[in-house]
Amino acid sequence: MKTTVVFTAFIALAYASPAFRLARRGPSFDFGSEKVRGVNLGGWFVLEPWITPSIFSQWANGGGVVDEYTYSAALGKAEASSRLTQHWKSWITQDDFNSIAGAGLNHVRIPIGYWAISPLDGDPYVQGQLDILDQAITWARSAGLKVILDLHGAPGSQNGFDNSGRYGAINWQQGDTVKQTLTTISNLAQRYASDTDVVSSIELLNEPLGPVLNLDAIKQFYYDGWGDVRNSGDNTAVMIHDAFEDDVTYWNGFMGPGSGVDYVILDTHQYQIFTPEQVSQSPSSHVSTACSFGSNTLRKVDKWTVVGEWTGAQTDCAKWLNGLGKGARYDGTYPNSYHVGDCTGKYTGTVAGLSADDKSNLRHFIEAQLDAYEQRTGWIFWTWKTESAPEWNMQDLLSGGLFPQPLTDRQYPNQCGF
């Protein structure tokens, strides 16, 4: 794009200044030589029904509430604020940060919606998240953890997923939504400009649905968002999501070496459970798929690349994972799927309650993914805790011995042959 060329040329000229170079320090985490080993704090500031089904339980049998937007609209601002403030104060605490650090992790990725930072007139969403996020930065500092601030929901919804705040239509890139998103990025970067000892990166937008959006406009948004972060300081990396496009053939050459921008991290999300074909794979096939991604993709990217979301799950059995009230592909209860296996113990439950086979498969799969994703910059597991989804609950997987401790421990070494 012509505007992109002009923008990058300007950045390259600015960075050629010796005075400019001498003034810069860089991110507080060395993404070039250290591995990101992290976990997402999902379901905290952006609701997801499958992570905390109790919050949505009164609409389990209908009523039109399926996400944070409809939840807030149904309750009204006063009641939504009361309930969500209690949730924000209790779901994640200093103890969680201490436990995460104690497990050997070095990063947390914290999803947050635009409405917490730059709310729009007419939205039903409520605010108050930033006061708790301020505390979280302090907790991370105390625990010795770095933080990636992840803009998980944009005005209009960038993907139509419930985890964008609003399920359904994808209206991001319509009207002023991109401009509003950039304002949100700027406000977020400015608020935490003095916390770069903890905030190692800001992710400009989680999971924009590239196949249905204008990809050139996404790229321009990434350049503009990078500039907005840089306007608040030079010591924060900028994370961009791959928009579900190929990390090598599509993204190599963009915002990489020689582009005139710096400290850019590509974020890719690796799930093998959202098509009937994926949930039909054998456990060994899931392992092979992860290993192949490490060797055939991560070893070939031209920039820092983090697998910013992944799971131990080999099924989509978790209650409401596919949306409130919806079933699973694995047991054939999701539309246009077929029965592969039984969701007993995986629909709701604990790691301790899983079958011996499920436990073995989880440990194999987690170890293989750890090996594969450290072929480049590292990984961030989704998610730290859930109310009842054992395959996704890192806290429970650690206590149940299915997530390696230390993180380099291997019961099944050399699965990938690296």
Short mmCIF file of C-alpha atoms in Angstrom, two decimals:
data_model
loop_
_atom_site.label_atom_id
_atom_site.label_comp_id
_atom_site.label_asym_id
_atom_site.label_seq_id
_atom_site.Cartn_x
_atom_site.Cartn_y
_atom_site.Cartn_z
CA MET A 1 0.00 0.00 0.00
CA LYS A 2 1.26 3.45 -0.89
CA THR A 3 0.49 4.89 2.56
CA THR A 4 2.39 2.07 4.21
CA VAL A 5 5.49 2.71 2.11
CA VAL A 6 5.42 6.40 3.04
CA PHE A 7 4.96 5.58 6.73
CA THR A 8 7.79 3.04 6.89
CA ALA A 9 10.14 5.32 4.99
CA PHE A 10 9.53 8.03 7.57
CA ILE A 11 10.17 5.61 10.43
CA ALA A 12 13.40 4.36 8.84
CA LEU A 13 14.69 7.92 8.48
CA ALA A 14 13.82 8.74 12.09
CA TYR A 15 15.57 5.65 13.39
CA ALA A 16 18.70 6.49 11.38
CA SER A 17 19.35 9.43 13.71
CA PRO A 18 22.27 8.66 16.10
CA ALA A 19 20.61 10.70 18.84
CA PHE A 20 17.43 8.66 18.42
CA ARG A 21 19.32 5.36 18.65
CA LEU A 22 21.28 6.39 21.74
CA ALA A 23 18.08 7.29 23.60
CA ARG A 24 16.50 3.87 23.14
CA ARG A 25 16.74 0.96 25.53
CA GLY A 26 14.40 -1.70 24.17
CA PRO A 27 11.90 -4.02 25.83
CA SER A 28 12.48 -5.27 29.36
CA PHE A 29 12.42 -8.87 28.09
CA ASP A 30 14.99 -10.11 25.60
CA PHE A 31 12.76 -11.77 23.03
CA GLY A 32 15.77 -12.54 20.89
CA SER A 33 17.58 -14.78 23.33
CA GLU A 34 15.03 -15.81 26.00
CA LYS A 35 11.96 -17.98 25.53
CA VAL A 36 8.54 -16.63 26.36
CA ARG A 37 6.88 -19.12 28.71
CA GLY A 38 3.52 -17.75 29.71
CA VAL A 39 -0.14 -18.18 30.39
CA ASN A 40 -3.24 -16.21 29.46
CA LEU A 41 -5.50 -14.79 32.14
CA GLY A 42 -8.64 -15.57 30.19
CA GLY A 43 -12.16 -14.83 31.36
CA TRP A 44 -11.05 -11.99 33.65
CA PHE A 45 -11.66 -8.63 31.96
CA VAL A 46 -13.37 -10.15 28.90
CA LEU A 47 -16.07 -12.68 29.75
CA GLU A 48 -16.24 -16.05 28.03
CA PRO A 49 -19.18 -18.27 28.99
CA TRP A 50 -17.17 -21.50 28.82
CA ILE A 51 -14.48 -20.23 31.21
CA THR A 52 -16.94 -19.02 33.85
CA PRO A 53 -20.29 -20.69 33.12
CA SER A 54 -21.62 -19.75 36.56
CA ILE A 55 -21.71 -16.09 35.51
CA PHE A 56 -24.09 -17.02 32.68
CA SER A 57 -26.04 -19.75 34.46
CA GLN A 58 -29.35 -17.86 34.62
CA TRP A 59 -29.42 -17.86 30.80
CA ALA A 60 -28.41 -21.51 30.38
CA ASN A 61 -31.78 -22.36 28.85
CA GLY A 62 -32.15 -19.25 26.70
CA GLY A 63 -32.82 -15.57 27.02
CA GLY A 64 -30.45 -14.21 24.42
CA VAL A 65 -27.42 -13.63 26.66
CA VAL A 66 -24.33 -15.11 24.99
CA ASP A 67 -21.45 -12.67 25.62
CA GLU A 68 -20.40 -9.67 27.70
CA TYR A 69 -22.36 -7.25 25.51
CA THR A 70 -25.69 -9.03 25.95
CA TYR A 71 -24.90 -9.82 29.59
CA SER A 72 -24.40 -6.15 30.37
CA ALA A 73 -27.44 -5.12 28.34
CA ALA A 74 -29.69 -7.65 30.09
CA LEU A 75 -28.62 -6.67 33.60
CA GLY A 76 -28.30 -2.93 33.13
CA LYS A 77 -25.25 -0.94 34.10
CA ALA A 78 -25.80 -0.87 37.86
CA GLU A 79 -26.27 -4.62 38.31
CA ALA A 80 -23.67 -5.55 35.68
CA SER A 81 -21.16 -3.27 37.39
CA SER A 82 -21.88 -4.81 40.78
CA ARG A 83 -21.49 -8.39 39.56
CA LEU A 84 -18.49 -7.78 37.33
CA THR A 85 -16.59 -5.75 39.90
CA GLN A 86 -16.86 -8.68 42.27
CA HIS A 87 -15.66 -11.01 39.51
CA TRP A 88 -12.70 -8.78 38.59
CA LYS A 89 -11.61 -8.60 42.22
CA SER A 90 -11.81 -12.35 42.84
CA TRP A 91 -11.07 -14.28 39.62
CA ILE A 92 -7.36 -13.42 39.58
CA THR A 93 -5.38 -12.21 42.61
CA GLN A 94 -1.79 -11.70 43.75
CA ASP A 95 -1.76 -15.38 44.77
CA ASP A 96 -2.33 -16.38 41.15
CA PHE A 97 0.59 -14.26 39.96
CA ASN A 98 2.78 -15.83 42.63
CA SER A 99 1.71 -19.33 41.62
CA ILE A 100 2.36 -18.58 37.95
CA ALA A 101 5.86 -17.37 38.74
CA GLY A 102 6.39 -20.34 41.03
CA ALA A 103 5.65 -22.68 38.13
CA GLY A 104 8.58 -21.18 36.21
CA LEU A 105 6.63 -18.99 33.83
CA ASN A 106 7.85 -15.51 32.89
CA HIS A 107 4.83 -13.90 31.18
CA VAL A 108 1.12 -13.38 31.55
CA ARG A 109 -1.03 -12.21 28.66
CA ILE A 110 -4.00 -10.17 29.86
CA PRO A 111 -6.96 -9.80 27.48
CA ILE A 112 -8.96 -6.59 27.77
CA GLY A 113 -11.72 -5.01 25.69
CA TYR A 114 -11.81 -1.56 24.15
CA TRP A 115 -14.78 -0.70 26.37
CA ALA A 116 -12.58 -0.79 29.46
CA ILE A 117 -10.21 1.79 27.98
CA SER A 118 -12.15 3.95 25.51
CA PRO A 119 -15.88 3.22 25.95
CA LEU A 120 -18.31 4.35 23.26
CA ASP A 121 -21.60 6.13 23.76
CA GLY A 122 -24.52 3.73 23.60
CA ASP A 123 -22.59 0.61 24.57
CA PRO A 124 -24.02 -1.41 27.49
CA TYR A 125 -20.55 -2.35 28.78
CA VAL A 126 -19.43 -1.21 32.22
CA GLN A 127 -16.05 0.06 33.34
CA GLY A 128 -13.74 -0.29 36.33
CA GLN A 129 -11.36 -2.88 34.88
CA LEU A 130 -8.40 -0.51 34.66
CA ASP A 131 -8.16 -0.01 38.42
CA ILE A 132 -7.77 -3.78 38.78
CA LEU A 133 -5.37 -3.92 35.83
CA ASP A 134 -3.24 -1.30 37.57
CA GLN A 135 -3.09 -3.66 40.55
CA ALA A 136 -2.22 -6.55 38.25
CA ILE A 137 0.84 -4.67 36.98
CA THR A 138 1.95 -4.25 40.59
CA TRP A 139 1.31 -7.93 41.32
CA ALA A 140 3.33 -8.93 38.26
CA ARG A 141 6.20 -6.69 39.33
CA SER A 142 6.16 -8.24 42.78
CA ALA A 143 6.14 -11.76 41.34
CA GLY A 144 8.84 -11.05 38.77
CA LEU A 145 6.53 -11.57 35.77
CA LYS A 146 6.23 -9.68 32.50
CA VAL A 147 2.86 -8.65 31.08
CA ILE A 148 1.52 -8.61 27.54
CA LEU A 149 -1.51 -6.31 27.30
CA ASP A 150 -3.82 -7.83 24.69
CA LEU A 151 -6.63 -5.83 23.08
CA HIS A 152 -9.08 -8.70 22.83
CA GLY A 153 -12.15 -6.86 21.59
CA ALA A 154 -12.45 -3.97 19.12
CA PRO A 155 -15.42 -1.73 18.29
CA GLY A 156 -17.77 -3.57 15.94
CA SER A 157 -16.09 -6.93 16.73
CA GLN A 158 -13.09 -8.01 14.68
CA ASN A 159 -14.18 -11.65 14.44
CA GLY A 160 -17.76 -12.13 15.63
CA PHE A 161 -16.59 -14.46 18.43
CA ASP A 162 -18.09 -14.15 21.91
CA ASN A 163 -14.56 -13.49 23.19
CA SER A 164 -14.49 -10.21 21.25
CA GLY A 165 -17.20 -8.97 23.60
CA ARG A 166 -20.00 -9.30 21.06
CA TYR A 167 -20.99 -12.48 19.24
CA GLY A 168 -22.33 -12.31 15.69
CA ALA A 169 -21.68 -9.74 12.98
CA ILE A 170 -18.16 -8.57 12.13
CA ASN A 171 -18.36 -4.80 11.82
CA TRP A 172 -14.78 -3.81 12.57
CA GLN A 173 -13.34 -1.80 9.64
CA GLN A 174 -16.77 -0.21 9.17
CA GLY A 175 -17.31 3.47 9.94
CA ASP A 176 -14.91 4.84 12.56
CA THR A 177 -14.13 1.49 14.20
CA VAL A 178 -10.47 1.32 13.14
CA LYS A 179 -9.88 4.92 14.23
CA GLN A 180 -11.57 4.14 17.56
CA THR A 181 -9.36 1.08 17.98
CA LEU A 182 -6.23 3.14 17.40
CA THR A 183 -7.42 5.62 20.02
CA THR A 184 -7.78 2.69 22.42
CA ILE A 185 -4.24 1.50 21.65
CA SER A 186 -2.88 4.99 22.19
CA ASN A 187 -4.70 5.37 25.51
CA LEU A 188 -3.51 1.96 26.69
CA ALA A 189 0.10 2.67 25.75
CA GLN A 190 0.04 6.06 27.43
CA ARG A 191 -1.45 4.70 30.64
CA TYR A 192 1.30 2.11 31.06
CA ALA A 193 4.20 4.04 29.50
CA SER A 194 5.93 4.22 32.89
CA ASP A 195 5.53 0.47 33.50
CA THR A 196 7.74 -0.89 30.74
CA ASP A 197 9.79 -2.75 33.34
CA VAL A 198 6.74 -5.04 33.53
CA VAL A 199 4.75 -4.45 30.31
CA SER A 200 6.97 -6.11 27.74
CA SER A 201 4.49 -5.93 24.87
CA ILE A 202 1.15 -4.57 23.72
CA GLU A 203 -0.89 -6.69 21.31
CA LEU A 204 -2.71 -4.43 18.87
CA LEU A 205 -5.68 -6.74 18.30
CA ASN A 206 -6.55 -10.34 19.05
CA GLU A 207 -7.66 -12.59 16.19
CA PRO A 208 -8.90 -10.24 13.47
CA LEU A 209 -10.66 -12.60 11.08
CA GLY A 210 -8.47 -12.10 8.05
CA PRO A 211 -10.44 -14.27 5.61
CA VAL A 212 -13.45 -11.92 5.83
CA LEU A 213 -11.68 -8.61 6.52
CA ASN A 214 -9.58 -6.33 4.34
CA LEU A 215 -6.05 -7.62 4.89
CA ASP A 216 -4.37 -4.53 3.46
CA ALA A 217 -6.33 -2.46 5.96
CA ILE A 218 -5.22 -4.79 8.76
CA LYS A 219 -1.61 -4.26 7.73
CA GLN A 220 -2.06 -0.49 7.70
CA PHE A 221 -3.71 -0.73 11.13
CA TYR A 222 -0.65 -2.64 12.38
CA TYR A 223 1.71 0.06 11.15
CA ASP A 224 -0.44 2.82 12.61
CA GLY A 225 -0.85 0.99 15.89
CA TRP A 226 2.90 0.41 16.08
CA GLY A 227 3.35 4.15 15.67
CA ASP A 228 0.83 4.88 18.44
CA VAL A 229 2.70 2.59 20.84
CA ARG A 230 6.02 4.19 19.85
CA ASN A 231 4.58 7.65 20.52
CA SER A 232 4.35 6.61 24.18
CA GLY A 233 7.86 5.15 24.33
CA ASP A 234 10.44 2.95 22.69
CA ASN A 235 10.69 0.17 25.27
CA THR A 236 7.57 -1.88 24.53
CA ALA A 237 7.39 -4.60 21.90
CA VAL A 238 4.38 -4.58 19.60
CA MET A 239 2.54 -7.85 19.02
CA ILE A 240 0.49 -8.44 15.87
CA HIS A 241 -1.82 -11.41 15.31
CA ASP A 242 -1.48 -13.40 12.09
CA ALA A 243 -5.20 -12.94 11.29
CA PHE A 244 -5.36 -16.68 10.52
CA GLU A 245 -3.06 -16.27 7.52
CA ASP A 246 0.07 -18.33 6.92
CA ASP A 247 2.91 -17.19 9.16
CA VAL A 248 5.58 -17.81 6.52
CA THR A 249 4.07 -17.31 3.08
CA TYR A 250 1.88 -14.35 4.07
CA TRP A 251 3.68 -12.61 6.94
CA ASN A 252 7.36 -13.04 6.11
CA GLY A 253 8.60 -9.72 4.77
CA PHE A 254 6.05 -7.67 6.72
CA MET A 255 7.30 -5.58 9.66
CA GLY A 256 10.40 -7.73 9.72
CA PRO A 257 14.09 -7.00 9.15
CA GLY A 258 14.58 -3.96 6.95
CA SER A 259 11.00 -2.74 7.28
CA GLY A 260 11.92 0.32 9.33
CA VAL A 261 10.04 -0.79 12.44
CA ASP A 262 11.40 -2.63 15.44
CA TYR A 263 10.45 -4.94 18.29
CA VAL A 264 7.57 -6.61 16.46
CA ILE A 265 6.27 -10.02 17.54
CA LEU A 266 3.97 -12.17 15.42
CA ASP A 267 1.28 -13.95 17.43
CA THR A 268 -0.18 -17.22 16.14
CA HIS A 269 -2.83 -19.36 17.83
CA GLN A 270 -2.68 -23.11 17.53
CA TYR A 271 -5.82 -25.12 18.19
CA GLN A 272 -6.57 -28.53 16.67
CA ILE A 273 -10.20 -28.88 17.72
CA PHE A 274 -12.47 -26.54 15.76
CA THR A 275 -13.33 -28.73 12.77
CA PRO A 276 -14.74 -32.28 12.69
CA GLU A 277 -11.58 -33.39 10.93
CA GLN A 278 -9.35 -31.98 13.67
CA VAL A 279 -11.22 -33.63 16.55
CA SER A 280 -11.14 -36.91 14.59
CA GLN A 281 -7.34 -37.03 14.68
CA SER A 282 -5.64 -39.69 16.77
CA PRO A 283 -3.58 -38.56 19.76
CA SER A 284 -0.37 -39.31 17.85
CA SER A 285 -1.62 -37.28 14.90
CA HIS A 286 -2.22 -34.28 17.18
CA VAL A 287 1.38 -34.60 18.36
CA SER A 288 2.69 -34.86 14.80
CA THR A 289 0.73 -31.78 13.75
CA ALA A 290 2.27 -29.74 16.56
CA CYS A 291 5.77 -30.97 15.77
CA SER A 292 5.33 -30.18 12.09
CA PHE A 293 4.30 -26.63 12.94
CA GLY A 294 7.52 -26.21 14.88
CA SER A 295 9.76 -27.49 12.10
CA ASN A 296 7.90 -26.31 8.99
CA THR A 297 6.64 -22.93 10.19
CA LEU A 298 8.33 -21.59 13.32
CA ARG A 299 11.82 -22.38 12.03
CA LYS A 300 11.06 -20.43 8.85
CA VAL A 301 9.51 -17.19 10.12
CA ASP A 302 11.53 -14.01 9.73
CA LYS A 303 10.55 -12.28 12.97
CA TRP A 304 9.96 -13.08 16.63
CA THR A 305 6.94 -15.38 16.75
CA VAL A 306 5.03 -16.51 19.83
CA VAL A 307 2.28 -19.10 19.97
CA GLY A 308 0.09 -16.79 22.02
CA GLU A 309 -2.73 -19.28 22.55
CA TRP A 310 -2.76 -23.07 22.65
CA THR A 311 -4.26 -25.83 24.77
CA GLY A 312 -3.79 -29.37 25.96
CA ALA A 313 -7.27 -30.19 24.67
CA GLN A 314 -7.66 -32.65 21.82
CA THR A 315 -11.45 -32.30 21.93
CA ASP A 316 -13.95 -29.43 21.95
CA CYS A 317 -15.90 -31.07 24.77
CA ALA A 318 -15.67 -28.26 27.34
CA LYS A 319 -19.13 -26.94 28.25
CA TRP A 320 -20.06 -23.97 26.00
CA LEU A 321 -16.63 -23.84 24.39
CA ASN A 322 -18.36 -23.35 21.04
CA GLY A 323 -20.82 -20.84 22.44
CA LEU A 324 -23.40 -20.72 25.21
CA GLY A 325 -25.87 -23.54 24.76
CA LYS A 326 -23.95 -25.17 21.92
CA GLY A 327 -22.64 -28.72 21.86
CA ALA A 328 -19.37 -30.30 20.76
CA ARG A 329 -18.06 -31.70 17.50
CA TYR A 330 -16.34 -34.51 19.35
CA ASP A 331 -19.55 -36.15 20.54
CA GLY A 332 -21.62 -35.05 17.54
CA THR A 333 -23.84 -32.59 19.42
CA TYR A 334 -22.61 -29.57 17.43
CA PRO A 335 -24.38 -28.83 14.11
CA ASN A 336 -22.95 -30.60 11.04
CA SER A 337 -20.62 -32.77 13.10
CA TYR A 338 -20.47 -36.49 13.78
CA HIS A 339 -19.73 -38.65 16.80
CA VAL A 340 -16.04 -39.28 17.38
CA GLY A 341 -15.95 -40.09 21.08
CA ASP A 342 -17.38 -39.54 24.54
CA CYS A 343 -17.11 -36.21 26.37
CA THR A 344 -17.50 -37.76 29.82
CA GLY A 345 -15.11 -36.08 32.24
CA LYS A 346 -14.19 -33.42 29.69
CA TYR A 347 -17.53 -31.56 29.44
CA THR A 348 -17.14 -30.49 33.04
CA GLY A 349 -14.84 -31.83 35.72
CA THR A 350 -11.32 -31.77 37.07
CA VAL A 351 -7.96 -33.07 35.92
CA ALA A 352 -8.06 -35.66 38.70
CA GLY A 353 -11.33 -36.98 37.27
CA LEU A 354 -10.01 -37.58 33.76
CA SER A 355 -9.46 -41.11 32.53
CA ALA A 356 -5.97 -42.59 32.50
CA ASP A 357 -5.93 -42.46 28.70
CA ASP A 358 -6.98 -38.82 28.67
CA LYS A 359 -4.26 -37.96 31.17
CA SER A 360 -1.60 -39.73 29.12
CA ASN A 361 -2.77 -38.08 25.89
CA LEU A 362 -2.76 -34.64 27.51
CA ARG A 363 0.77 -35.01 28.87
CA HIS A 364 2.08 -36.29 25.52
CA PHE A 365 0.43 -33.42 23.66
CA ILE A 366 1.52 -30.69 26.05
CA GLU A 367 5.14 -31.84 26.01
CA ALA A 368 5.21 -31.99 22.21
CA GLN A 369 3.79 -28.48 21.94
CA LEU A 370 6.29 -27.07 24.41
CA ASP A 371 9.12 -28.53 22.33
CA ALA A 372 7.60 -27.33 19.05
CA TYR A 373 6.76 -23.78 20.08
CA GLU A 374 10.19 -23.13 21.55
CA GLN A 375 11.59 -23.56 18.05
CA ARG A 376 11.06 -19.81 17.83
CA THR A 377 10.21 -17.26 20.52
CA GLY A 378 7.98 -19.25 22.88
CA TRP A 379 4.42 -19.82 23.99
CA ILE A 380 1.52 -18.65 26.14
CA PHE A 381 -0.96 -21.31 27.26
CA TRP A 382 -4.71 -20.70 27.20
CA THR A 383 -5.71 -20.42 30.03
CA TRP A 384 -4.63 -20.12 33.68
CA LYS A 385 -7.91 -21.27 35.21
CA THR A 386 -11.45 -22.30 34.33
CA GLU A 387 -14.40 -23.17 36.51
CA SER A 388 -14.93 -26.62 35.03
CA ALA A 389 -12.91 -27.30 31.82
CA PRO A 390 -10.04 -29.59 32.84
CA GLU A 391 -8.27 -29.82 29.47
CA TRP A 392 -7.80 -26.02 29.47
CA ASN A 393 -7.06 -25.30 33.14
CA MET A 394 -3.31 -24.80 33.55
CA GLN A 395 -3.58 -24.38 37.31
CA ASP A 396 -5.28 -27.78 37.57
CA LEU A 397 -3.01 -29.38 34.96
CA LEU A 398 0.01 -28.34 37.01
CA SER A 399 -1.39 -29.69 40.26
CA GLY A 400 -2.43 -32.88 38.49
CA GLY A 401 1.06 -33.51 37.11
CA LEU A 402 0.06 -33.15 33.45
CA PHE A 403 1.90 -29.88 32.82
CA PRO A 404 5.66 -30.44 33.22
CA GLN A 405 7.42 -29.27 36.38
CA PRO A 406 9.98 -27.99 35.88
CA LEU A 407 8.83 -26.83 32.46
CA THR A 408 11.73 -28.66 30.82
CA ASP A 409 10.84 -32.03 32.40
CA ARG A 410 9.87 -34.67 29.85
CA GLN A 411 8.17 -37.98 30.51
CA TYR A 412 8.04 -38.50 26.73
CA PRO A 413 11.25 -36.96 25.37
CA ASN A 414 12.12 -36.37 21.73
CA GLN A 415 8.59 -36.76 20.37
CA CYS A 416 9.38 -34.19 17.69
CA GLY A 417 12.92 -35.33 17.05
CA PHE A 418 14.33 -31.82 17.50
#
